[in-house]
Amino acid sequence: MSPYLFFLALYSLLLIGVGWWTSRQIHGAGDFFVAGRRLSPGYLFATLLAANIGAGSTVGAAGLGYEFGVSAWWWVGSAGIGSLVLGLTVGPRIWEVANRLGFYTVGDYLEHRYNRTIRGLIALLLWFGTLAILAGQLIAVAWILNIVLGVDKYVGALLGGLVLVAYFTFGGLLTAARVNSVQLIVKLAGFGLTAGFVVLTFDMMGAFPDILAPIGRAHEDAGFRMFFGGDPGRVFGYVVLLVPAFIISPGLLQKIYGARDVAAVRTGGCWNALALMIFACVPALLGMAARTHFPELG
């Protein structure tokens, strides 16, 4: 048996096992949808950050680092800025209303604030958006399994979807928070080791400065070493697109519903924002290192 297959199977079983174990603590809709409103700052931080570190903020951001250099920070960094605003302003206010009126979903708040028609329209829009996001995540899983194990992409997407559905249906948000904690440890350990290996390898080779050296296409090289890039309009586009999206993200607000109090919302939300801003450096660094070694990639 391939060691990759063994560890991936073990990891998947671990996630499902955490979901099954958590299911014993689910006694009603409140436990399933909002984790009984008992998530600590640590759990809230873990479930927010794990959800935010996905295919786009890793593989996608590394691709931007390869192409545009230092300014790729803004892709994930903008998410961190939006999350900071969420944790300090919108999140606490939404939690107070949801806790006082017993709301379980963002749809409940929309119906309360506006009407049932608005709730239905937003739900329809979110259905299409969520479908696209889920498709992106499953495609990323399919690519990984295809490259590592040679599994057909449709089989990889199906397996990834089965694991996700299995652990979530056991216990809803409470399961998601605990599974996300495990996922976060694995993600941060993997990226930390990878980034450390890249830095150490380049330092030992005396080639670390080459990561920042202009390589290849002239119009991109002009801003490769600049924090705002050679095209500030592109960076501005990231900010305009991503900062508001993370302030009012229904997925993040749903997790915030599960916090035990306003202090947990602020603390967990701000920790998540700070971690995202720090993590934003990692995929940019990996992409730049890849361009130094493989400048011919398309």
mmCIF file of C-alpha atoms in Angstrom:
data_model
loop_
_atom_site.group_PDB
_atom_site.id
_atom_site.type_symbol
_atom_site.label_atom_id
_atom_site.label_comp_id
_atom_site.label_asym_id
_atom_site.label_seq_id
_atom_site.Cartn_x
_atom_site.Cartn_y
_atom_site.Cartn_z
ATOM 1 C CA MET A 1 0.000 0.000 0.000
ATOM 2 C CA SER A 2 1.217 3.473 -0.853
ATOM 3 C CA PRO A 3 2.226 5.424 2.283
ATOM 4 C CA TYR A 4 0.378 8.444 0.850
ATOM 5 C CA LEU A 5 -2.828 6.417 0.577
ATOM 6 C CA PHE A 6 -2.367 5.085 4.108
ATOM 7 C CA PHE A 7 -1.949 8.511 5.690
ATOM 8 C CA LEU A 8 -4.758 10.111 3.663
ATOM 9 C CA ALA A 9 -7.109 7.277 4.618
ATOM 10 C CA LEU A 10 -6.044 7.556 8.263
ATOM 11 C CA TYR A 11 -6.601 11.314 8.203
ATOM 12 C CA SER A 12 -10.054 10.921 6.648
ATOM 13 C CA LEU A 13 -11.043 8.310 9.225
ATOM 14 C CA LEU A 14 -9.804 10.618 11.984
ATOM 15 C CA LEU A 15 -12.067 13.429 10.757
ATOM 16 C CA ILE A 16 -15.059 11.099 10.528
ATOM 17 C CA GLY A 17 -14.221 9.704 13.976
ATOM 18 C CA VAL A 18 -14.182 13.190 15.487
ATOM 19 C CA GLY A 19 -17.584 13.795 13.908
ATOM 20 C CA TRP A 20 -19.010 10.559 15.319
ATOM 21 C CA TRP A 21 -17.610 11.291 18.790
ATOM 22 C CA THR A 22 -19.092 14.789 18.739
ATOM 23 C CA SER A 23 -22.499 13.491 17.625
ATOM 24 C CA ARG A 24 -23.098 12.117 21.126
ATOM 25 C CA GLN A 25 -23.263 15.695 22.403
ATOM 26 C CA ILE A 26 -25.916 16.812 19.921
ATOM 27 C CA HIS A 27 -29.360 16.904 21.540
ATOM 28 C CA GLY A 28 -31.271 19.382 19.418
ATOM 29 C CA ALA A 29 -31.301 21.951 16.631
ATOM 30 C CA GLY A 30 -29.422 24.473 18.764
ATOM 31 C CA ASP A 31 -26.512 22.081 19.227
ATOM 32 C CA PHE A 32 -26.441 21.219 15.524
ATOM 33 C CA PHE A 33 -26.777 24.685 13.988
ATOM 34 C CA VAL A 34 -24.996 26.923 16.512
ATOM 35 C CA ALA A 35 -23.032 24.435 18.662
ATOM 36 C CA GLY A 36 -25.242 25.308 21.629
ATOM 37 C CA ARG A 37 -23.626 28.780 21.530
ATOM 38 C CA ARG A 38 -20.711 27.491 23.559
ATOM 39 C CA LEU A 39 -17.680 27.885 21.281
ATOM 40 C CA SER A 40 -14.706 29.334 23.156
ATOM 41 C CA PRO A 41 -12.410 31.936 21.549
ATOM 42 C CA GLY A 42 -9.968 29.136 20.717
ATOM 43 C CA TYR A 43 -12.550 26.961 18.982
ATOM 44 C CA LEU A 44 -13.994 29.950 17.131
ATOM 45 C CA PHE A 45 -10.516 30.987 16.011
ATOM 46 C CA ALA A 46 -9.757 27.467 14.780
ATOM 47 C CA THR A 47 -12.991 27.003 12.858
ATOM 48 C CA LEU A 48 -12.738 30.447 11.238
ATOM 49 C CA LEU A 49 -9.093 30.116 10.248
ATOM 50 C CA ALA A 50 -9.354 26.536 8.996
ATOM 51 C CA ALA A 51 -12.288 27.549 6.810
ATOM 52 C CA ASN A 52 -10.341 30.524 5.434
ATOM 53 C CA ILE A 53 -7.210 28.536 4.578
ATOM 54 C CA GLY A 54 -8.471 26.647 1.564
ATOM 55 C CA ALA A 55 -7.575 26.035 -2.061
ATOM 56 C CA GLY A 56 -7.766 29.716 -3.019
ATOM 57 C CA SER A 57 -5.620 30.967 -0.146
ATOM 58 C CA THR A 58 -2.970 28.282 -0.670
ATOM 59 C CA VAL A 59 -2.655 26.978 -4.226
ATOM 60 C CA GLY A 60 -4.312 30.063 -5.729
ATOM 61 C CA ALA A 61 -2.252 32.533 -3.689
ATOM 62 C CA ALA A 62 0.955 30.629 -4.455
ATOM 63 C CA GLY A 63 0.128 30.972 -8.145
ATOM 64 C CA LEU A 64 -0.227 34.721 -7.677
ATOM 65 C CA GLY A 65 3.093 34.755 -5.822
ATOM 66 C CA TYR A 66 4.691 32.981 -8.767
ATOM 67 C CA GLU A 67 3.306 35.495 -11.243
ATOM 68 C CA PHE A 68 3.264 38.789 -9.351
ATOM 69 C CA GLY A 69 5.652 38.381 -6.412
ATOM 70 C CA VAL A 70 5.344 40.117 -3.047
ATOM 71 C CA SER A 71 2.000 41.750 -3.841
ATOM 72 C CA ALA A 72 0.350 38.306 -3.748
ATOM 73 C CA TRP A 73 0.158 38.967 0.004
ATOM 74 C CA TRP A 74 -2.934 41.071 -0.644
ATOM 75 C CA TRP A 75 -5.000 38.086 -1.783
ATOM 76 C CA VAL A 76 -5.057 36.495 1.679
ATOM 77 C CA GLY A 77 -4.146 39.717 3.493
ATOM 78 C CA SER A 78 -7.360 41.361 2.276
ATOM 79 C CA ALA A 79 -9.291 38.465 3.787
ATOM 80 C CA GLY A 80 -7.488 39.188 7.052
ATOM 81 C CA ILE A 81 -8.451 42.866 6.914
ATOM 82 C CA GLY A 82 -12.088 41.978 6.277
ATOM 83 C CA SER A 83 -12.009 39.421 9.096
ATOM 84 C CA LEU A 84 -10.648 42.066 11.470
ATOM 85 C CA VAL A 85 -13.578 44.364 10.696
ATOM 86 C CA LEU A 86 -15.928 41.394 11.113
ATOM 87 C CA GLY A 87 -14.478 40.489 14.501
ATOM 88 C CA LEU A 88 -14.602 44.029 15.856
ATOM 89 C CA THR A 89 -17.883 45.359 14.463
ATOM 90 C CA VAL A 90 -20.360 43.238 12.509
ATOM 91 C CA GLY A 91 -19.702 39.947 14.309
ATOM 92 C CA PRO A 92 -20.455 41.095 17.874
ATOM 93 C CA ARG A 93 -23.589 42.982 16.795
ATOM 94 C CA ILE A 94 -24.943 40.033 14.813
ATOM 95 C CA TRP A 95 -24.203 37.640 17.694
ATOM 96 C CA GLU A 96 -26.083 39.817 20.181
ATOM 97 C CA VAL A 97 -29.184 39.885 17.964
ATOM 98 C CA ALA A 98 -28.996 36.150 17.201
ATOM 99 C CA ASN A 99 -28.539 35.251 20.854
ATOM 100 C CA ARG A 100 -31.372 37.502 22.040
ATOM 101 C CA LEU A 101 -33.884 36.298 19.445
ATOM 102 C CA GLY A 102 -32.727 32.680 19.225
ATOM 103 C CA PHE A 103 -31.649 32.740 15.576
ATOM 104 C CA TYR A 104 -29.976 29.624 14.186
ATOM 105 C CA THR A 105 -29.055 30.783 10.676
ATOM 106 C CA VAL A 106 -28.177 33.935 8.785
ATOM 107 C CA GLY A 107 -31.474 33.462 6.961
ATOM 108 C CA ASP A 108 -33.313 33.927 10.255
ATOM 109 C CA TYR A 109 -31.645 37.318 10.676
ATOM 110 C CA LEU A 110 -32.438 38.371 7.098
ATOM 111 C CA GLU A 111 -36.106 37.519 7.562
ATOM 112 C CA HIS A 112 -36.180 39.449 10.841
ATOM 113 C CA ARG A 113 -34.382 42.480 9.408
ATOM 114 C CA TYR A 114 -36.189 42.546 6.044
ATOM 115 C CA ASN A 115 -38.808 39.940 5.077
ATOM 116 C CA ARG A 116 -39.236 36.371 3.884
ATOM 117 C CA THR A 117 -38.902 37.360 0.214
ATOM 118 C CA ILE A 118 -35.453 38.865 0.789
ATOM 119 C CA ARG A 119 -34.468 35.768 2.728
ATOM 120 C CA GLY A 120 -35.497 33.572 -0.191
ATOM 121 C CA LEU A 121 -33.681 35.692 -2.784
ATOM 122 C CA ILE A 122 -30.459 35.774 -0.762
ATOM 123 C CA ALA A 123 -30.714 32.024 -0.168
ATOM 124 C CA LEU A 124 -31.005 31.470 -3.924
ATOM 125 C CA LEU A 125 -27.965 33.643 -4.633
ATOM 126 C CA LEU A 126 -25.972 31.906 -1.903
ATOM 127 C CA TRP A 127 -26.939 28.519 -3.290
ATOM 128 C CA PHE A 128 -25.228 29.321 -6.584
ATOM 129 C CA GLY A 129 -22.230 30.920 -4.857
ATOM 130 C CA THR A 130 -21.825 28.064 -2.396
ATOM 131 C CA LEU A 131 -22.071 25.544 -5.213
ATOM 132 C CA ALA A 132 -19.184 27.273 -7.002
ATOM 133 C CA ILE A 133 -17.065 27.411 -3.826
ATOM 134 C CA LEU A 134 -17.754 23.759 -3.023
ATOM 135 C CA ALA A 135 -16.907 22.779 -6.588
ATOM 136 C CA GLY A 136 -13.571 24.591 -6.277
ATOM 137 C CA GLN A 137 -12.737 22.757 -3.043
ATOM 138 C CA LEU A 138 -13.668 19.355 -4.474
ATOM 139 C CA ILE A 139 -11.683 20.037 -7.645
ATOM 140 C CA ALA A 140 -8.667 20.858 -5.457
ATOM 141 C CA VAL A 141 -9.106 17.555 -3.581
ATOM 142 C CA ALA A 142 -9.454 15.733 -6.891
ATOM 143 C CA TRP A 143 -6.220 17.251 -8.221
ATOM 144 C CA ILE A 144 -4.292 16.338 -5.072
ATOM 145 C CA LEU A 145 -5.488 12.727 -5.112
ATOM 146 C CA ASN A 146 -4.822 12.514 -8.841
ATOM 147 C CA ILE A 147 -1.236 13.744 -8.498
ATOM 148 C CA VAL A 148 -0.381 11.859 -5.298
ATOM 149 C CA LEU A 149 -2.240 8.591 -5.897
ATOM 150 C CA GLY A 150 -3.171 8.621 -9.581
ATOM 151 C CA VAL A 151 -6.896 8.524 -8.712
ATOM 152 C CA ASP A 152 -9.299 9.681 -11.429
ATOM 153 C CA LYS A 153 -10.453 13.219 -10.735
ATOM 154 C CA TYR A 154 -14.156 12.388 -10.521
ATOM 155 C CA VAL A 155 -13.363 9.634 -8.006
ATOM 156 C CA GLY A 156 -11.218 12.023 -5.953
ATOM 157 C CA ALA A 157 -13.987 14.641 -5.895
ATOM 158 C CA LEU A 158 -16.510 11.994 -4.846
ATOM 159 C CA LEU A 159 -14.290 10.708 -2.027
ATOM 160 C CA GLY A 160 -13.643 14.226 -0.736
ATOM 161 C CA GLY A 161 -17.360 14.994 -0.777
ATOM 162 C CA LEU A 162 -18.206 11.787 1.091
ATOM 163 C CA VAL A 163 -15.748 12.560 3.895
ATOM 164 C CA LEU A 164 -17.072 16.121 4.219
ATOM 165 C CA VAL A 165 -20.727 15.035 4.296
ATOM 166 C CA ALA A 166 -19.986 12.201 6.725
ATOM 167 C CA TYR A 167 -18.334 14.239 9.452
ATOM 168 C CA PHE A 168 -20.622 17.264 9.161
ATOM 169 C CA THR A 169 -23.908 15.360 9.287
ATOM 170 C CA PHE A 170 -22.834 13.749 12.550
ATOM 171 C CA GLY A 171 -22.855 16.983 14.528
ATOM 172 C CA GLY A 172 -23.217 20.177 12.502
ATOM 173 C CA LEU A 173 -21.320 23.255 13.655
ATOM 174 C CA LEU A 174 -19.952 21.625 16.802
ATOM 175 C CA THR A 175 -18.431 18.846 14.707
ATOM 176 C CA ALA A 176 -17.133 21.389 12.187
ATOM 177 C CA ALA A 177 -15.400 23.357 14.955
ATOM 178 C CA ARG A 178 -13.635 20.273 16.314
ATOM 179 C CA VAL A 179 -12.767 18.869 12.907
ATOM 180 C CA ASN A 180 -11.500 22.300 11.851
ATOM 181 C CA SER A 181 -9.198 22.309 14.888
ATOM 182 C CA VAL A 182 -7.608 19.070 13.667
ATOM 183 C CA GLN A 183 -7.430 20.382 10.111
ATOM 184 C CA LEU A 184 -5.839 23.621 11.269
ATOM 185 C CA ILE A 185 -3.050 21.787 13.082
ATOM 186 C CA VAL A 186 -2.335 19.703 9.973
ATOM 187 C CA LYS A 187 -2.470 22.700 7.614
ATOM 188 C CA LEU A 188 -0.265 24.973 9.694
ATOM 189 C CA ALA A 189 2.228 22.195 10.405
ATOM 190 C CA GLY A 190 2.452 21.341 6.711
ATOM 191 C CA PHE A 191 2.838 24.903 5.504
ATOM 192 C CA GLY A 192 5.194 25.779 8.352
ATOM 193 C CA LEU A 193 7.485 22.870 7.512
ATOM 194 C CA THR A 194 7.321 23.654 3.794
ATOM 195 C CA ALA A 195 8.096 27.342 4.264
ATOM 196 C CA GLY A 196 10.895 26.506 6.702
ATOM 197 C CA PHE A 197 12.357 24.012 4.244
ATOM 198 C CA VAL A 198 12.271 26.572 1.425
ATOM 199 C CA VAL A 199 13.928 29.277 3.526
ATOM 200 C CA LEU A 200 16.558 26.882 4.893
ATOM 201 C CA THR A 201 17.327 25.421 1.476
ATOM 202 C CA PHE A 202 17.732 28.800 -0.186
ATOM 203 C CA ASP A 203 19.790 30.099 2.729
ATOM 204 C CA MET A 204 22.133 27.092 2.606
ATOM 205 C CA MET A 205 22.520 27.580 -1.134
ATOM 206 C CA GLY A 206 23.210 31.276 -0.628
ATOM 207 C CA ALA A 207 20.390 31.882 -3.065
ATOM 208 C CA PHE A 208 17.690 33.309 -0.826
ATOM 209 C CA PRO A 209 18.044 36.843 -2.321
ATOM 210 C CA ASP A 210 17.289 35.310 -5.717
ATOM 211 C CA ILE A 211 13.672 34.858 -4.654
ATOM 212 C CA LEU A 212 13.270 38.622 -4.892
ATOM 213 C CA ALA A 213 15.250 38.970 -8.094
ATOM 214 C CA PRO A 214 13.406 39.972 -11.279
ATOM 215 C CA ILE A 215 12.929 36.991 -13.565
ATOM 216 C CA GLY A 216 11.266 36.649 -16.930
ATOM 217 C CA ARG A 217 8.494 38.901 -18.201
ATOM 218 C CA ALA A 218 9.467 42.566 -17.960
ATOM 219 C CA HIS A 219 6.024 44.043 -17.317
ATOM 220 C CA GLU A 220 5.594 41.776 -14.272
ATOM 221 C CA ASP A 221 9.178 42.059 -13.026
ATOM 222 C CA ALA A 222 8.782 45.794 -12.516
ATOM 223 C CA GLY A 223 6.589 45.154 -9.489
ATOM 224 C CA PHE A 224 7.788 41.691 -8.447
ATOM 225 C CA ARG A 225 9.553 43.015 -5.338
ATOM 226 C CA MET A 226 6.985 45.698 -4.501
ATOM 227 C CA PHE A 227 4.351 45.265 -1.788
ATOM 228 C CA PHE A 228 1.738 47.006 -3.929
ATOM 229 C CA GLY A 229 3.017 45.402 -7.132
ATOM 230 C CA GLY A 230 3.680 46.953 -10.503
ATOM 231 C CA ASP A 231 -0.074 47.338 -10.972
ATOM 232 C CA PRO A 232 -1.708 48.990 -7.916
ATOM 233 C CA GLY A 233 -5.070 48.623 -9.627
ATOM 234 C CA ARG A 234 -4.836 44.846 -9.272
ATOM 235 C CA VAL A 235 -4.099 45.140 -5.548
ATOM 236 C CA PHE A 236 -6.979 47.591 -5.186
ATOM 237 C CA GLY A 237 -9.183 45.026 -6.920
ATOM 238 C CA TYR A 238 -8.241 42.384 -4.341
ATOM 239 C CA VAL A 239 -9.115 44.779 -1.516
ATOM 240 C CA VAL A 240 -12.452 45.829 -3.026
ATOM 241 C CA LEU A 241 -13.409 42.245 -3.833
ATOM 242 C CA LEU A 242 -12.293 40.452 -0.677
ATOM 243 C CA VAL A 243 -12.512 42.845 2.275
ATOM 244 C CA PRO A 244 -16.328 43.315 2.085
ATOM 245 C CA ALA A 245 -16.808 39.621 1.279
ATOM 246 C CA PHE A 246 -15.188 38.594 4.555
ATOM 247 C CA ILE A 247 -17.054 41.216 6.577
ATOM 248 C CA ILE A 248 -20.468 39.810 5.651
ATOM 249 C CA SER A 249 -19.640 36.208 4.679
ATOM 250 C CA PRO A 250 -22.664 34.028 5.612
ATOM 251 C CA GLY A 251 -20.359 31.085 6.299
ATOM 252 C CA LEU A 252 -18.274 33.057 8.786
ATOM 253 C CA LEU A 253 -21.342 34.657 10.389
ATOM 254 C CA GLN A 254 -22.867 31.207 10.881
ATOM 255 C CA LYS A 255 -19.760 30.154 12.798
ATOM 256 C CA ILE A 256 -19.887 33.350 14.861
ATOM 257 C CA TYR A 257 -23.446 32.428 15.877
ATOM 258 C CA GLY A 258 -21.892 29.547 17.817
ATOM 259 C CA ALA A 259 -19.673 31.726 20.047
ATOM 260 C CA ARG A 260 -20.407 31.634 23.767
ATOM 261 C CA ASP A 261 -20.376 35.433 24.198
ATOM 262 C CA VAL A 262 -19.396 38.730 22.586
ATOM 263 C CA ALA A 263 -15.879 38.525 24.019
ATOM 264 C CA ALA A 264 -15.361 35.172 22.281
ATOM 265 C CA VAL A 265 -16.485 36.719 18.984
ATOM 266 C CA ARG A 266 -14.046 39.605 19.276
ATOM 267 C CA THR A 267 -11.116 37.520 20.510
ATOM 268 C CA GLY A 268 -11.565 34.589 18.131
ATOM 269 C CA GLY A 269 -12.324 36.887 15.199
ATOM 270 C CA CYS A 270 -9.277 39.087 15.778
ATOM 271 C CA TRP A 271 -6.974 36.097 16.269
ATOM 272 C CA ASN A 272 -8.247 34.723 12.970
ATOM 273 C CA ALA A 273 -7.597 38.061 11.220
ATOM 274 C CA LEU A 274 -4.067 38.351 12.591
ATOM 275 C CA ALA A 275 -3.258 34.757 11.654
ATOM 276 C CA LEU A 276 -4.495 35.336 8.097
ATOM 277 C CA MET A 277 -2.305 38.421 7.702
ATOM 278 C CA ILE A 278 0.736 36.452 8.862
ATOM 279 C CA PHE A 279 -0.141 33.367 6.827
ATOM 280 C CA ALA A 280 -0.535 35.532 3.704
ATOM 281 C CA CYS A 281 3.263 35.689 3.500
ATOM 282 C CA VAL A 282 3.622 31.908 3.138
ATOM 283 C CA PRO A 283 1.955 31.164 -0.234
ATOM 284 C CA ALA A 284 3.518 34.318 -1.691
ATOM 285 C CA LEU A 285 6.958 33.096 -0.572
ATOM 286 C CA LEU A 286 6.365 29.597 -1.954
ATOM 287 C CA GLY A 287 5.211 30.966 -5.303
ATOM 288 C CA MET A 288 8.224 33.265 -5.569
ATOM 289 C CA ALA A 289 10.567 30.413 -4.681
ATOM 290 C CA ALA A 290 8.958 28.245 -7.360
ATOM 291 C CA ARG A 291 9.477 30.968 -9.954
ATOM 292 C CA THR A 292 13.146 31.225 -8.993
ATOM 293 C CA HIS A 293 13.635 27.507 -9.649
ATOM 294 C CA PHE A 294 11.128 27.035 -12.486
ATOM 295 C CA PRO A 295 10.758 30.362 -14.356
ATOM 296 C CA GLU A 296 9.440 28.608 -17.456
ATOM 297 C CA LEU A 297 6.142 27.440 -15.930
ATOM 298 C CA GLY A 298 2.992 28.730 -17.603
#
